[in-house]
Short mmCIF file of C-alpha atoms in Angstrom, two decimals:
data_model
loop_
_atom_site.label_atom_id
_atom_site.label_comp_id
_atom_site.label_asym_id
_atom_site.label_seq_id
_atom_site.Cartn_x
_atom_site.Cartn_y
_atom_site.Cartn_z
CA ARG K 1 -23.43 -56.12 -66.21
CA ASP K 2 -25.31 -56.35 -62.93
CA ARG K 3 -28.24 -58.32 -64.38
CA ASP K 4 -25.84 -61.14 -65.42
CA ILE K 5 -24.62 -61.73 -61.84
CA PRO K 6 -26.39 -64.64 -60.06
CA GLY K 7 -28.53 -63.71 -57.07
CA ALA K 8 -26.41 -65.72 -54.63
CA ALA K 9 -23.28 -63.90 -55.81
CA LYS K 10 -24.96 -60.53 -55.29
CA ASP K 11 -25.91 -61.54 -51.73
CA LEU K 12 -22.33 -62.60 -51.07
CA ILE K 13 -21.01 -59.28 -52.39
CA HIS K 14 -23.38 -57.30 -50.14
CA LEU K 15 -22.40 -59.42 -47.13
CA TYR K 16 -18.73 -58.84 -47.88
CA GLN K 17 -19.29 -55.09 -48.18
CA GLU K 18 -21.08 -55.09 -44.82
CA TRP K 19 -18.29 -57.12 -43.19
CA SER K 20 -15.69 -54.82 -44.73
CA GLU K 21 -17.39 -51.76 -43.25
CA TYR K 22 -17.46 -53.24 -39.73
CA HIS K 23 -13.86 -54.43 -40.06
CA THR K 24 -12.83 -50.91 -41.07
CA LEU K 25 -14.69 -49.44 -38.09
CA LYS K 26 -12.84 -51.75 -35.71
CA SER K 27 -9.35 -51.44 -37.20
CA ARG K 28 -9.43 -47.77 -38.14
CA TYR K 29 -11.58 -46.15 -35.48
CA ILE K 30 -12.35 -48.26 -32.40
CA SER K 31 -8.72 -49.33 -32.01
CA GLN K 32 -7.65 -45.67 -32.21
CA ILE K 33 -10.09 -44.72 -29.49
CA GLU K 34 -8.88 -47.52 -27.23
CA GLU K 35 -5.24 -46.54 -27.76
CA ASN K 36 -5.78 -42.82 -27.09
CA ILE K 37 -8.10 -42.68 -24.10
CA GLY K 38 -6.65 -40.06 -21.77
CA PRO K 39 -7.27 -39.00 -18.18
CA LYS K 40 -10.84 -39.38 -16.90
CA GLU K 41 -11.58 -41.68 -19.87
CA ARG K 42 -11.74 -38.76 -22.26
CA LEU K 43 -10.25 -38.10 -25.70
CA TYR K 44 -7.73 -35.29 -26.24
CA PRO K 45 -7.06 -35.14 -29.99
CA THR K 46 -4.49 -32.80 -31.50
CA TYR K 47 -5.74 -30.58 -34.34
CA SER K 48 -3.84 -28.86 -37.10
CA LEU K 49 -4.40 -27.19 -40.46
CA THR K 50 -1.37 -29.07 -41.80
CA PHE K 51 -2.33 -32.67 -40.97
CA THR K 52 -4.24 -33.02 -44.25
CA SER K 53 -3.09 -31.98 -47.70
CA SER K 54 -6.62 -31.02 -48.79
CA GLY K 55 -6.85 -27.91 -46.61
CA ARG K 56 -9.37 -29.53 -44.30
CA THR K 57 -8.70 -29.39 -40.56
CA GLY K 58 -7.19 -32.67 -39.42
CA ALA K 59 -6.84 -34.45 -36.10
CA ARG K 60 -4.55 -37.10 -34.66
CA LYS K 61 -4.53 -39.39 -31.63
CA PRO K 62 -7.26 -40.17 -32.50
CA SER K 63 -8.14 -38.91 -35.98
CA VAL K 64 -11.68 -37.95 -35.03
CA GLN K 65 -11.95 -35.84 -38.18
CA ASN K 66 -12.19 -39.10 -40.12
CA PHE K 67 -14.81 -40.71 -37.93
CA PRO K 68 -17.71 -41.89 -40.14
CA LYS K 69 -20.88 -39.85 -40.13
CA ARG K 70 -23.39 -40.92 -42.75
CA SER K 71 -23.32 -44.72 -42.66
CA THR K 72 -25.67 -46.68 -40.42
CA SER K 73 -22.83 -48.36 -38.56
CA ALA K 74 -21.28 -44.95 -37.83
CA LYS K 75 -23.70 -44.76 -34.91
CA LEU K 76 -21.67 -47.47 -33.19
CA ILE K 77 -18.70 -45.10 -33.10
CA ARG K 78 -20.57 -41.91 -32.31
CA ARG K 79 -22.35 -43.52 -29.37
CA LEU K 80 -18.99 -43.70 -27.61
CA ILE K 81 -18.75 -39.88 -27.47
CA ILE K 82 -20.76 -38.82 -24.41
CA ALA K 83 -21.22 -35.76 -22.22
CA ARG K 84 -20.30 -35.77 -18.54
CA PRO K 85 -23.08 -35.57 -15.91
CA GLY K 86 -24.85 -32.20 -15.83
CA TYR K 87 -23.77 -31.37 -19.39
CA LYS K 88 -25.06 -31.94 -22.91
CA LEU K 89 -23.29 -32.31 -26.22
CA LEU K 90 -24.13 -29.52 -28.65
CA GLU K 91 -23.14 -30.11 -32.28
CA THR K 92 -23.18 -27.10 -34.59
CA ASP K 93 -22.39 -26.84 -38.28
CA HIS K 94 -23.48 -25.29 -41.57
CA SER K 95 -26.41 -26.91 -43.31
CA MET K 96 -25.27 -28.66 -46.52
CA SER K 97 -21.97 -26.83 -46.36
CA GLU K 98 -20.24 -28.79 -49.13
CA LEU K 99 -23.12 -28.28 -51.55
CA ARG K 100 -23.34 -24.57 -50.74
CA TRP K 101 -19.61 -24.23 -51.41
CA THR K 102 -20.03 -26.18 -54.64
CA ALA K 103 -22.75 -23.77 -55.73
CA GLU K 104 -20.50 -20.85 -54.81
CA VAL K 105 -17.17 -21.88 -56.35
CA ALA K 106 -18.72 -23.54 -59.41
CA ASP K 107 -21.17 -20.66 -59.88
CA GLU K 108 -23.85 -23.31 -60.43
CA ARG K 109 -26.96 -21.29 -61.16
CA LYS K 110 -29.62 -23.88 -60.29
CA MET K 111 -27.95 -24.78 -57.00
CA LYS K 112 -27.69 -21.12 -56.11
CA GLU K 113 -31.36 -20.57 -56.90
CA ILE K 114 -32.34 -23.48 -54.65
CA PHE K 115 -30.40 -22.06 -51.71
CA LEU K 116 -31.59 -18.50 -52.32
CA LYS K 117 -35.22 -19.65 -52.33
CA GLY K 118 -34.83 -21.83 -49.25
CA GLY K 119 -35.35 -25.04 -51.17
CA ASP K 120 -34.22 -28.58 -50.37
CA ILE K 121 -31.44 -29.54 -52.78
CA HIS K 122 -31.61 -33.23 -51.87
CA LEU K 123 -35.34 -33.32 -52.53
CA PHE K 124 -34.93 -31.42 -55.80
CA THR K 125 -32.19 -33.77 -57.01
CA GLY K 126 -33.94 -36.93 -55.85
CA ALA K 127 -37.29 -36.05 -57.36
CA ASN K 128 -35.87 -35.05 -60.71
CA ILE K 129 -33.57 -38.05 -61.17
CA ALA K 130 -36.57 -40.23 -60.33
CA GLY K 131 -38.50 -38.60 -63.16
CA ASN K 132 -40.74 -36.43 -60.96
CA ARG K 133 -40.00 -33.01 -62.42
CA ILE K 134 -40.46 -30.31 -59.82
CA ALA K 135 -39.69 -26.60 -59.99
CA ILE K 136 -37.24 -24.77 -57.75
CA ALA K 137 -39.15 -23.39 -54.77
CA THR K 138 -39.14 -23.50 -50.97
CA LYS K 139 -38.85 -26.92 -49.36
CA GLN K 140 -42.53 -26.94 -48.41
CA GLN K 141 -43.57 -25.97 -51.93
CA MET K 142 -41.41 -28.78 -53.35
CA ILE K 143 -43.15 -31.26 -51.05
CA GLN K 144 -46.53 -29.90 -52.17
CA GLN K 145 -45.56 -30.33 -55.83
CA LEU K 146 -44.69 -33.97 -55.19
CA ALA K 147 -47.90 -34.54 -53.20
CA MET K 148 -49.88 -33.37 -56.23
CA MET K 149 -48.10 -36.11 -58.21
CA GLY K 150 -49.07 -38.67 -55.58
CA VAL K 151 -45.57 -38.81 -54.09
CA ASN K 152 -45.30 -38.44 -50.32
CA GLY K 153 -44.19 -40.08 -47.08
CA ASP K 154 -41.61 -42.83 -47.45
CA ARG K 155 -41.13 -42.14 -51.15
CA VAL K 156 -40.04 -38.58 -50.39
CA LYS K 157 -37.61 -39.87 -47.75
CA GLY K 158 -36.26 -42.39 -50.22
CA MET K 159 -35.73 -39.72 -52.84
CA ARG K 160 -33.75 -37.58 -50.40
CA GLN K 161 -31.60 -40.54 -49.34
CA ASN K 162 -30.84 -41.44 -52.95
CA ALA K 163 -29.98 -37.83 -53.71
CA LYS K 164 -27.50 -37.55 -50.84
CA ALA K 165 -25.33 -40.22 -52.44
CA VAL K 166 -25.59 -38.54 -55.84
CA ASN K 167 -25.03 -34.98 -54.62
CA PHE K 168 -22.14 -35.70 -52.26
CA GLY K 169 -20.48 -38.11 -54.68
CA LEU K 170 -20.67 -36.54 -58.13
CA ILE K 171 -19.52 -33.06 -57.15
CA TYR K 172 -16.12 -34.69 -56.51
CA LEU K 173 -15.57 -36.24 -59.97
CA MET K 174 -16.77 -39.66 -58.83
CA SER K 175 -17.17 -42.31 -61.53
CA ALA K 176 -20.40 -44.26 -62.01
CA PHE K 177 -18.67 -47.31 -60.50
CA GLY K 178 -17.49 -45.22 -57.55
CA LEU K 179 -20.99 -43.82 -57.09
CA ARG K 180 -22.44 -47.31 -56.88
CA SER K 181 -20.05 -48.34 -54.10
CA TYR K 182 -20.31 -45.00 -52.28
CA ALA K 183 -24.13 -45.06 -52.37
CA TYR K 184 -24.28 -48.46 -50.71
CA GLN K 185 -21.51 -48.07 -48.14
CA GLY K 186 -22.34 -44.48 -47.20
CA PHE K 187 -26.13 -44.42 -47.47
CA GLY K 188 -27.37 -47.97 -47.83
CA VAL K 189 -28.62 -47.23 -51.35
CA LYS K 190 -28.30 -50.20 -53.70
CA LEU K 191 -27.81 -49.28 -57.36
CA THR K 192 -27.47 -51.46 -60.41
CA GLU K 193 -24.67 -50.66 -62.84
CA GLU K 194 -27.20 -49.21 -65.26
CA GLU K 195 -28.82 -47.04 -62.58
CA SER K 196 -25.47 -45.60 -61.49
CA TYR K 197 -24.75 -44.49 -65.06
CA ASP K 198 -28.26 -43.12 -65.52
CA TRP K 199 -28.17 -41.20 -62.25
CA LYS K 200 -24.81 -39.70 -63.05
CA GLU K 201 -26.04 -38.49 -66.43
CA ALA K 202 -29.23 -37.12 -64.89
CA PHE K 203 -27.26 -35.22 -62.23
CA PHE K 204 -25.11 -33.37 -64.75
CA ASP K 205 -28.15 -32.63 -66.91
CA LEU K 206 -29.85 -31.19 -63.84
CA TYR K 207 -26.86 -29.04 -62.84
CA PRO K 208 -25.20 -28.09 -66.15
CA ASP K 209 -22.61 -25.73 -64.63
CA ILE K 210 -20.82 -28.49 -62.67
CA LYS K 211 -18.99 -30.18 -65.55
CA PRO K 212 -17.60 -26.92 -67.00
CA TRP K 213 -16.37 -26.05 -63.51
CA HIS K 214 -14.67 -29.45 -63.21
CA ASP K 215 -13.01 -28.82 -66.57
CA ARG K 216 -11.81 -25.37 -65.48
CA GLU K 217 -10.34 -26.73 -62.25
CA ILE K 218 -8.55 -29.56 -64.06
CA LYS K 219 -7.10 -27.10 -66.56
CA HIS K 220 -5.90 -24.85 -63.73
CA MET K 221 -4.28 -27.82 -61.98
CA GLU K 222 -2.50 -28.83 -65.17
CA GLU K 223 -1.21 -25.29 -65.72
CA HIS K 224 -0.18 -24.50 -62.13
CA GLY K 225 0.18 -27.84 -60.35
CA SER K 226 -2.08 -26.60 -57.58
CA ILE K 227 -5.45 -25.16 -56.68
CA THR K 228 -6.20 -22.00 -54.71
CA THR K 229 -9.24 -21.75 -52.47
CA VAL K 230 -11.46 -18.69 -52.16
CA PHE K 231 -9.65 -17.87 -48.91
CA GLY K 232 -6.26 -17.83 -50.63
CA ARG K 233 -4.97 -21.19 -49.46
CA ARG K 234 -2.74 -22.70 -52.15
CA ILE K 235 -2.78 -26.50 -52.20
CA PRO K 236 -0.25 -28.41 -54.37
CA VAL K 237 -1.55 -31.20 -56.62
CA PRO K 238 1.71 -32.69 -57.99
CA ASN K 239 0.25 -35.99 -59.20
CA VAL K 240 -1.76 -34.18 -61.82
CA TYR K 241 1.42 -34.55 -63.92
CA SER K 242 1.67 -38.30 -63.33
CA TYR K 243 2.17 -40.57 -66.33
CA GLU K 244 -0.22 -43.05 -64.73
CA LYS K 245 -3.80 -42.25 -65.68
CA ALA K 246 -5.20 -43.62 -62.43
CA ALA K 247 -2.90 -41.41 -60.33
CA GLN K 248 -3.67 -38.43 -62.53
CA ARG K 249 -7.41 -38.96 -62.18
CA GLU K 250 -7.10 -39.32 -58.42
CA ALA K 251 -5.14 -36.05 -58.30
CA GLN K 252 -7.91 -34.31 -60.21
CA ARG K 253 -10.49 -35.59 -57.72
CA PHE K 254 -8.27 -34.48 -54.85
CA GLY K 255 -7.99 -30.96 -56.29
CA VAL K 256 -11.75 -30.58 -56.76
CA ASN K 257 -12.29 -31.97 -53.28
CA ALA K 258 -9.87 -29.44 -51.75
CA LYS K 259 -11.56 -26.58 -53.59
CA ILE K 260 -14.76 -27.36 -51.67
CA GLN K 261 -13.73 -28.95 -48.39
CA GLY K 262 -10.90 -26.52 -47.67
CA PRO K 263 -13.18 -23.45 -47.57
CA SER K 264 -15.91 -25.42 -45.81
CA SER K 265 -13.55 -26.26 -42.96
CA ASP K 266 -11.98 -22.78 -42.79
CA TYR K 267 -15.36 -21.05 -42.80
CA THR K 268 -16.66 -23.15 -39.91
CA LEU K 269 -13.49 -22.47 -37.90
CA MET K 270 -13.97 -18.73 -38.46
CA GLY K 271 -17.51 -19.04 -37.15
CA GLY K 272 -16.32 -20.95 -34.08
CA ASN K 273 -13.74 -18.28 -33.38
CA ASN K 274 -16.50 -15.64 -33.53
CA CYS K 275 -18.01 -17.36 -30.50
CA LEU K 276 -14.81 -17.80 -28.51
CA VAL K 277 -13.94 -14.08 -28.59
CA ARG K 278 -17.34 -12.88 -27.39
CA ASN K 279 -17.52 -11.31 -23.93
CA ASP K 280 -20.56 -13.39 -23.02
CA TYR K 281 -18.80 -16.68 -23.77
CA SER K 282 -17.47 -18.71 -20.85
CA ARG K 283 -15.35 -21.82 -21.27
CA GLU K 284 -16.57 -23.05 -17.91
CA GLU K 285 -20.11 -23.07 -19.25
CA CYS K 286 -19.42 -24.23 -22.78
CA ALA K 287 -16.22 -25.75 -24.17
CA ALA K 288 -15.36 -26.83 -27.70
CA ARG K 289 -14.43 -30.49 -27.37
CA LEU K 290 -14.23 -31.88 -30.90
CA PHE K 291 -14.23 -30.82 -34.52
CA ILE K 292 -15.63 -33.60 -36.72
CA HIS K 293 -16.58 -33.31 -40.40
CA ASP K 294 -16.59 -29.51 -40.24
CA ALA K 295 -18.87 -29.56 -37.20
CA PHE K 296 -18.05 -28.30 -33.72
CA VAL K 297 -18.98 -30.51 -30.78
CA TRP K 298 -19.39 -28.47 -27.60
CA GLU K 299 -19.94 -29.65 -24.04
CA VAL K 300 -22.48 -27.29 -22.49
CA LYS K 301 -24.04 -27.02 -19.06
CA GLU K 302 -27.48 -28.55 -19.38
CA GLU K 303 -29.39 -25.44 -18.30
CA LEU K 304 -27.46 -23.23 -20.76
CA VAL K 305 -27.95 -25.21 -23.96
CA ASP K 306 -30.43 -22.72 -25.44
CA LYS K 307 -28.18 -19.76 -24.69
CA TYR K 308 -25.15 -21.25 -26.39
CA ALA K 309 -27.04 -22.78 -29.28
CA LYS K 310 -28.18 -19.29 -30.20
CA LEU K 311 -24.80 -17.66 -29.52
CA ILE K 312 -22.83 -20.22 -31.53
CA THR K 313 -25.16 -20.43 -34.52
CA GLU K 314 -25.22 -16.64 -34.74
CA GLY K 315 -21.44 -16.69 -34.89
CA LEU K 316 -21.48 -19.30 -37.65
CA VAL K 317 -23.60 -17.21 -40.01
CA ASN K 318 -22.16 -13.75 -39.28
CA ILE K 319 -18.69 -14.18 -40.71
CA ASP K 320 -16.79 -11.30 -42.26
CA THR K 321 -14.90 -12.50 -45.34
CA SER K 322 -14.07 -9.05 -46.70
CA LYS K 323 -10.41 -9.39 -45.63
CA PHE K 324 -10.16 -12.14 -48.26
CA ASN K 325 -11.68 -9.90 -50.96
CA PHE K 326 -14.53 -12.34 -51.22
CA GLN K 327 -18.24 -12.16 -50.49
CA LEU K 328 -20.70 -15.03 -50.54
CA SER K 329 -23.56 -14.79 -53.02
CA ILE K 330 -25.79 -17.34 -51.24
CA PRO K 331 -26.87 -17.62 -47.60
CA PHE K 332 -25.29 -20.10 -45.21
CA VAL K 333 -27.55 -21.62 -42.57
CA ALA K 334 -26.40 -22.97 -39.19
CA ASN K 335 -27.75 -26.12 -37.55
CA ALA K 336 -27.65 -27.21 -33.92
CA GLU K 337 -28.28 -30.64 -32.42
CA VAL K 338 -28.25 -31.60 -28.75
CA GLY K 339 -27.97 -34.91 -26.94
CA ASP K 340 -26.21 -37.07 -24.39
CA ASN K 341 -24.11 -38.85 -27.03
CA LEU K 342 -23.26 -38.16 -30.66
CA ALA K 343 -25.33 -41.07 -31.97
CA GLU K 344 -28.58 -39.81 -30.45
CA MET K 345 -28.71 -36.10 -31.15
CA GLU K 346 -31.93 -34.15 -31.65
CA GLU K 347 -32.17 -31.19 -33.98
CA MET K 348 -32.99 -27.93 -32.25
CA ASN K 349 -35.58 -25.51 -33.59
CA LEU K 350 -33.49 -22.37 -33.37
CA GLU K 351 -36.48 -20.13 -34.05
CA GLU K 352 -37.96 -21.21 -30.73
CA VAL K 353 -34.76 -20.64 -28.75
CA ASN K 354 -34.89 -17.53 -26.56
#
């Protein structure tokens, strides 16, 4: 158990984890960028729906789709992606897309209620696993509930950060051990072994429809050897029949992952296409440059950022899915950030954009 490990050993482990992250950044990402710089010192990745087996849009030369996003050191990579003079980078995506798709495909009632009421799912999760029981409400009302308990400022930020690791990890069948590693490497959250088990149990108590959904998906995989997304994409999961328990468990995680990330990627691409076919869209003014983690990165003329932020985000939330015989039961919200490089982007207040 964690409490039996000497302090010096814990420090060594954390130093090794930090070194490992930087080594991975250099070998997996920076080297790729150096090897694939094209004309005018720009990147020209190739995208395809078939590069990944999970149904998520993939990229090669370089594999920008796998560039890190949430870790602190990810900024070192994202700072390399810059706009040319006279232009800005505009990054657009769906707010909490993976969690919204989890709520949708798992039919998780509490998650759906949070999104329908305009609540903050990270704040709700973080507060409740910390023992501060708050009711589902709007984000501002949740903050007010915590303030009445004497919880505000940095403690609220800490709760949200803790919850990101829990929410994004446990929806994908992550073990308590996996959660502990993921929380530290992805979010800088240090958990003891006991805390990781407690947080996992608290998460599934908080969202009781997740485990039954996991069980249904595993049963479907075992019966059919595949999963099918809400958009009809069939994704094989052959290792679910493996005699090796570790391989079988990994296949189950892969299948659950594909059930969420496949639609998330497809839905964002549909929204991007909505923009490209509009008569008031001009590639000379605004061009889609990258697609990273289900987010479009556009290069936009500086004086037209507001115009295209509004145009693109409108396209992302007005998507017709009727051709797939499927309708969303919760709202999807689009975000837009603008900046000179991907590491220093500022969120736009779309309500103030003309």
